[in-house]
């Protein structure tokens, strides 16, 4: 029958049309998915601002070291690049912590080989950690003091490493995830523990290719990497270029695809304007804070009223608004990063001197305190600083103007890096000093250690036994809630007495060409540098 | 070991230039228009520097963050910088610093150098030898390290920068003056005077000094421009003046690269100011040298 | 002649010694500690005092100054300039790695400057006080007046903005890849060469002016020789001596003095190396480099003075 056939045909046409439409919609989606499949090959070109004294991460603390060599090595644990601050294993497949918190047992992955072909076993892990925690004579270990809780490290069999502690340490696991704690082959360490200052034998996704000091650093793909199918890249190459604007120009011209540390907002704007979608900018808050160290041992700063007046005089909220576009100093917070698990709640923070919102009230109180302390007509102070424009100089320009409003006249003395460091850290020869705190993760031990008596990071040289007590207690408290409570209490004491003046927390811009895929910028420039999951969409 | 000043010839007795200011100035302008242009620029800058407080429309130090990066408009002729400060006012006050540094560093350096040069030439013998060694050492010493030492120990202030810039000028001036003094010392008038027992002071003042006056003045003007450039370079390296001082070099250093696209006026105007100042000093100095150097005068 | 030469060579020693001593002392006056910088890393690292002391001992920094200076001098006499405190590698090795690039830059810049300066200097002298002279002088003084660090950055920026092009970031030998070498070297050579051309032009002009007034030139005029022949054959020869002096000493300066150019154009040269060493308080490197540069200076001056003395006997008996 014709009617039936026509209905049939209509129905069929509709079906075909529907299918076609569906396919049309689905096709781009599947094409997008197809473009999400990592492409193999290509060399990642990067620029970096300096080169390090040596190639051994155990002995260095500069981004210049870790950015260059991290892809060449493996660590026991690492921070999950996709879920900061979760800790996952690199060489460790699983781990157990005893109930008393004194024994940590790690199972080591089997089948891992160093670049020279030898097998990586637990003895290499033990040897590497012995070098970090108990360095032999003539070998420096920059982070040794983070492991004072560790009594010894053992390798009972080829696949197990055991850390035995003297007392519980809340930060041990985080410290073991440090990107600096790379694993070396024991055979080389036995012969010369300083071998790795100038040589590379690692087990990472890339092998060392070439290093020309002051110029370039190259790595090439490790075909025997223990994670199958990784890395995607054929290799990576760093160009060393100390001037920031020149690095920005290098990215812009395509001579380099990525800068791992930070580019100033102004350069980022220009690059974005010229290249549009070809450039991706990842802006992340940074585990770093710029503050002002006060020398608590000299007059008049040994008087808590003077210190409080100074911190009250700073309008941190306006500072954040004003300095963010210029310098990246963006977030108001206390001693721990705002937005992290450890940060003091905002409501509590605002009750502390320097963090209240009512600036008229704050300034009036500041003047009153100065008058009480014997300075009714104001005060002259000297602010030492580092002679780097961003963010140091701009930070100081704001402070100078703020303090003028409470009658404090500031003489600004920028110093060259070595002198700044020497005056701050070594001799304590300053009144006020701009001092940053930058660590690789939001670990309270790392950030709060500097407020304890006698810490070399305690540039202000103050001493408060309550602070010391709270600090050592929180370091041993394994319960996160209790630990946070102790920490907050410690923070309150420091801020109420204005032993140290936090300024602002930093945010950084990681700029790269869009063709660089699968690189997630962590909130610092030390972690996630292994590059094993990074791929280039085109050469 | 003469470097820049050419070989002294055993020529006829040098004439002591007799200057009557009025006639010399006028003939200078007529014959050396470039030099006159240079002099005009210098005078203009001096004027700006001296009357800075009256001329500058705004405060050069206080930030005004709400007005950052404003383009040049009627309210801000040269625009504003990243802190909202008026660039024109900062450039005007910067003239004070630039000219202060230029004049003082050059004057101190050249005068000390000239004194040493004359002493060295006149005393001769061991004194000369020793002083020459000292000058060589100062000459070979890198300015960067010297500036760093001074900035670290004394602090990054304008007067300290002056010291850092003046010191390398001393050996250069000493050399030039010593050469000129030596050439006089050789000639017969002085020999005669000395053999007649004339006091050293008389010989120096009557014969030697007039002859070294020319190279001294030439050096002075030559070093002025160079001193300003050096201050700019030192500020760029962070060893010169410090924020918030409105020194031209400092204005170029931080902003030059980062804000060059977004707000080019921040670096443009201080850069022009520096270039203009150095240009003016060099033009003037060049023409002055043509006039004062007896060997370069057009004969007849 | 022999005695003069001997005397001059002998006098080099106290000069170099003096330079070495002054640099040694001044560097130690400046606050800053290389060991602290290494241990501290990027900012206020947690530094172990015991490790710091151990490092000082290892680097020889805890010895009395006179011992350190003596040990260094003793090394210099045997051509051993010690090891960098920052990297631990021999200073000479670090230096030699960077020298070729600086030499190439200095050489090419000198070539460019001389090629521009001599003809234009002569022209300006021959046409003194005419518009040709004015133009040449204005252009050369103008070039000198613009701060060098500004120019370099502006050039890179303009190239990037308008052409999307940046210079190569690593050095390749000209015989390995001449085009890459040219791309990297072109702008720095032009920037540096132009400035030195300006200085040399003025010098050429003034020495030519002096020589042109000399009696024997006037005699040649009177004899009716063609102007160009007179200029080139008689005047040029004599005028060149001070110019060669200038070029020689400036070349010595170029090797270690082009910090800003090297930084801006990403050249891994000696100038940047010195500045980094100073920033790190890497004493052996700074001392070695200053010493070597002073040596260059002094040797070049010696050669020039010997040439003068050879040409003008009066000087020898001064």
mmCIF file of C-alpha atoms in Angstrom, chain A residues 47 51-53 59-64 138-142 144-145 194 198 212-216 237 239-243 245-246 249-250 252-253 255-256 261 274 386 416-423 425-426 436-439 450 455-457 459 525-526, chain C residues 30-33 36-52 54-56 58 86-89 94 97-98 153 156-157 160-171 183 262-268 272 275-276 278-281:
data_model
loop_
_atom_site.group_PDB
_atom_site.id
_atom_site.type_symbol
_atom_site.label_atom_id
_atom_site.label_comp_id
_atom_site.label_asym_id
_atom_site.label_seq_id
_atom_site.Cartn_x
_atom_site.Cartn_y
_atom_site.Cartn_z
ATOM 1 C CA UNK A 47 63.538 29.596 29.583
ATOM 2 C CA UNK A 51 71.656 28.375 36.707
ATOM 3 C CA UNK A 52 72.474 26.643 39.981
ATOM 4 C CA UNK A 53 75.741 26.206 41.814
ATOM 5 C CA UNK A 59 72.600 20.384 48.373
ATOM 6 C CA UNK A 60 70.706 23.226 46.710
ATOM 7 C CA UNK A 61 67.572 25.232 47.474
ATOM 8 C CA UNK A 62 67.068 27.191 44.331
ATOM 9 C CA UNK A 63 64.458 26.809 41.626
ATOM 10 C CA UNK A 64 67.370 26.989 39.201
ATOM 11 C CA UNK A 138 82.214 17.477 53.591
ATOM 12 C CA UNK A 139 78.738 17.001 52.168
ATOM 13 C CA UNK A 140 76.071 19.571 52.818
ATOM 14 C CA UNK A 141 72.410 18.690 53.127
ATOM 15 C CA UNK A 142 70.360 21.816 52.978
ATOM 16 C CA UNK A 144 68.741 18.194 57.125
ATOM 17 C CA UNK A 145 66.977 19.952 59.974
ATOM 18 C CA UNK A 194 79.568 14.750 45.874
ATOM 19 C CA UNK A 198 78.454 17.575 38.470
ATOM 20 C CA UNK A 212 76.571 24.331 29.004
ATOM 21 C CA UNK A 213 76.906 26.539 32.049
ATOM 22 C CA UNK A 214 75.260 29.915 31.635
ATOM 23 C CA UNK A 215 73.646 28.823 28.389
ATOM 24 C CA UNK A 216 71.606 25.627 27.980
ATOM 25 C CA UNK A 237 65.827 22.085 26.716
ATOM 26 C CA UNK A 239 67.746 28.321 27.911
ATOM 27 C CA UNK A 240 69.302 30.366 30.644
ATOM 28 C CA UNK A 241 68.446 34.041 30.369
ATOM 29 C CA UNK A 242 68.690 36.276 33.429
ATOM 30 C CA UNK A 243 66.657 39.269 32.331
ATOM 31 C CA UNK A 245 61.842 41.005 29.913
ATOM 32 C CA UNK A 246 64.144 39.048 27.661
ATOM 33 C CA UNK A 249 60.301 38.266 24.656
ATOM 34 C CA UNK A 250 61.638 34.744 24.130
ATOM 35 C CA UNK A 252 56.570 35.817 22.723
ATOM 36 C CA UNK A 253 58.730 35.077 19.736
ATOM 37 C CA UNK A 255 61.930 30.687 20.855
ATOM 38 C CA UNK A 256 60.730 29.164 24.111
ATOM 39 C CA UNK A 261 58.558 30.365 37.494
ATOM 40 C CA UNK A 274 49.873 39.865 20.766
ATOM 41 C CA UNK A 386 66.448 43.666 48.167
ATOM 42 C CA UNK A 416 72.154 43.741 46.574
ATOM 43 C CA UNK A 417 70.992 40.151 47.134
ATOM 44 C CA UNK A 418 74.113 38.919 48.872
ATOM 45 C CA UNK A 419 74.228 41.921 51.174
ATOM 46 C CA UNK A 420 70.495 41.705 51.889
ATOM 47 C CA UNK A 421 70.818 38.100 52.826
ATOM 48 C CA UNK A 422 73.884 38.714 54.887
ATOM 49 C CA UNK A 423 72.347 41.576 56.846
ATOM 50 C CA UNK A 425 70.177 36.183 58.032
ATOM 51 C CA UNK A 426 73.736 36.422 59.173
ATOM 52 C CA UNK A 436 59.905 36.692 51.874
ATOM 53 C CA UNK A 437 58.957 33.192 52.905
ATOM 54 C CA UNK A 438 58.671 30.710 50.065
ATOM 55 C CA UNK A 439 58.336 26.950 50.565
ATOM 56 C CA UNK A 450 61.070 30.636 61.526
ATOM 57 C CA UNK A 455 65.999 29.506 64.043
ATOM 58 C CA UNK A 456 68.318 30.883 61.389
ATOM 59 C CA UNK A 457 65.223 31.975 59.512
ATOM 60 C CA UNK A 459 65.657 37.222 61.077
ATOM 61 C CA UNK A 525 57.811 26.668 41.417
ATOM 62 C CA UNK A 526 59.491 23.628 42.887
ATOM 63 C CA UNK C 30 81.307 44.332 50.707
ATOM 64 C CA UNK C 31 78.849 42.439 52.923
ATOM 65 C CA UNK C 32 77.722 39.076 51.622
ATOM 66 C CA UNK C 33 78.721 35.453 51.938
ATOM 67 C CA UNK C 36 75.147 31.691 52.839
ATOM 68 C CA UNK C 37 73.831 32.255 49.337
ATOM 69 C CA UNK C 38 74.304 28.640 48.327
ATOM 70 C CA UNK C 39 72.745 27.245 51.483
ATOM 71 C CA UNK C 40 69.982 29.797 51.509
ATOM 72 C CA UNK C 41 68.857 29.259 47.960
ATOM 73 C CA UNK C 42 66.109 31.545 46.778
ATOM 74 C CA UNK C 43 65.117 33.169 50.063
ATOM 75 C CA UNK C 44 65.411 32.699 53.782
ATOM 76 C CA UNK C 45 66.268 29.023 53.898
ATOM 77 C CA UNK C 46 66.760 27.194 57.153
ATOM 78 C CA UNK C 47 70.511 27.217 57.397
ATOM 79 C CA UNK C 48 72.452 24.879 59.602
ATOM 80 C CA UNK C 49 75.185 26.867 61.367
ATOM 81 C CA UNK C 50 77.420 23.835 61.561
ATOM 82 C CA UNK C 51 77.135 23.252 57.826
ATOM 83 C CA UNK C 52 77.832 26.922 57.192
ATOM 84 C CA UNK C 54 82.024 23.579 57.428
ATOM 85 C CA UNK C 55 81.489 25.257 54.083
ATOM 86 C CA UNK C 56 83.573 28.243 55.106
ATOM 87 C CA UNK C 58 86.055 23.949 52.847
ATOM 88 C CA UNK C 86 80.014 29.060 43.687
ATOM 89 C CA UNK C 87 80.375 25.979 41.476
ATOM 90 C CA UNK C 88 83.645 24.433 42.577
ATOM 91 C CA UNK C 89 84.920 24.271 39.017
ATOM 92 C CA UNK C 94 84.538 28.604 33.388
ATOM 93 C CA UNK C 97 83.864 28.438 28.053
ATOM 94 C CA UNK C 98 82.657 32.004 27.711
ATOM 95 C CA UNK C 153 65.809 46.293 25.382
ATOM 96 C CA UNK C 156 64.343 43.378 21.266
ATOM 97 C CA UNK C 157 60.918 44.672 22.133
ATOM 98 C CA UNK C 160 59.131 41.087 18.953
ATOM 99 C CA UNK C 161 56.181 43.410 18.672
ATOM 100 C CA UNK C 162 56.413 44.125 14.979
ATOM 101 C CA UNK C 163 57.986 41.003 13.596
ATOM 102 C CA UNK C 164 57.230 38.428 16.240
ATOM 103 C CA UNK C 165 60.894 37.554 16.033
ATOM 104 C CA UNK C 166 63.406 37.053 18.804
ATOM 105 C CA UNK C 167 67.119 36.372 18.524
ATOM 106 C CA UNK C 168 68.401 32.830 19.167
ATOM 107 C CA UNK C 169 69.044 32.024 22.805
ATOM 108 C CA UNK C 170 72.200 29.985 22.472
ATOM 109 C CA UNK C 171 75.556 30.455 20.888
ATOM 110 C CA UNK C 183 71.096 36.105 13.925
ATOM 111 C CA UNK C 262 75.116 40.296 27.069
ATOM 112 C CA UNK C 263 72.198 40.245 29.465
ATOM 113 C CA UNK C 264 69.744 41.785 27.072
ATOM 114 C CA UNK C 265 70.724 39.696 24.079
ATOM 115 C CA UNK C 266 71.117 36.490 26.088
ATOM 116 C CA UNK C 267 74.804 36.086 25.355
ATOM 117 C CA UNK C 268 76.728 33.833 27.687
ATOM 118 C CA UNK C 272 77.779 38.656 32.541
ATOM 119 C CA UNK C 275 78.711 40.449 37.220
ATOM 120 C CA UNK C 276 77.236 37.140 38.381
ATOM 121 C CA UNK C 278 80.334 39.728 41.954
ATOM 122 C CA UNK C 279 76.692 39.145 42.888
ATOM 123 C CA UNK C 280 77.595 35.760 44.340
ATOM 124 C CA UNK C 281 80.708 37.099 46.096
#
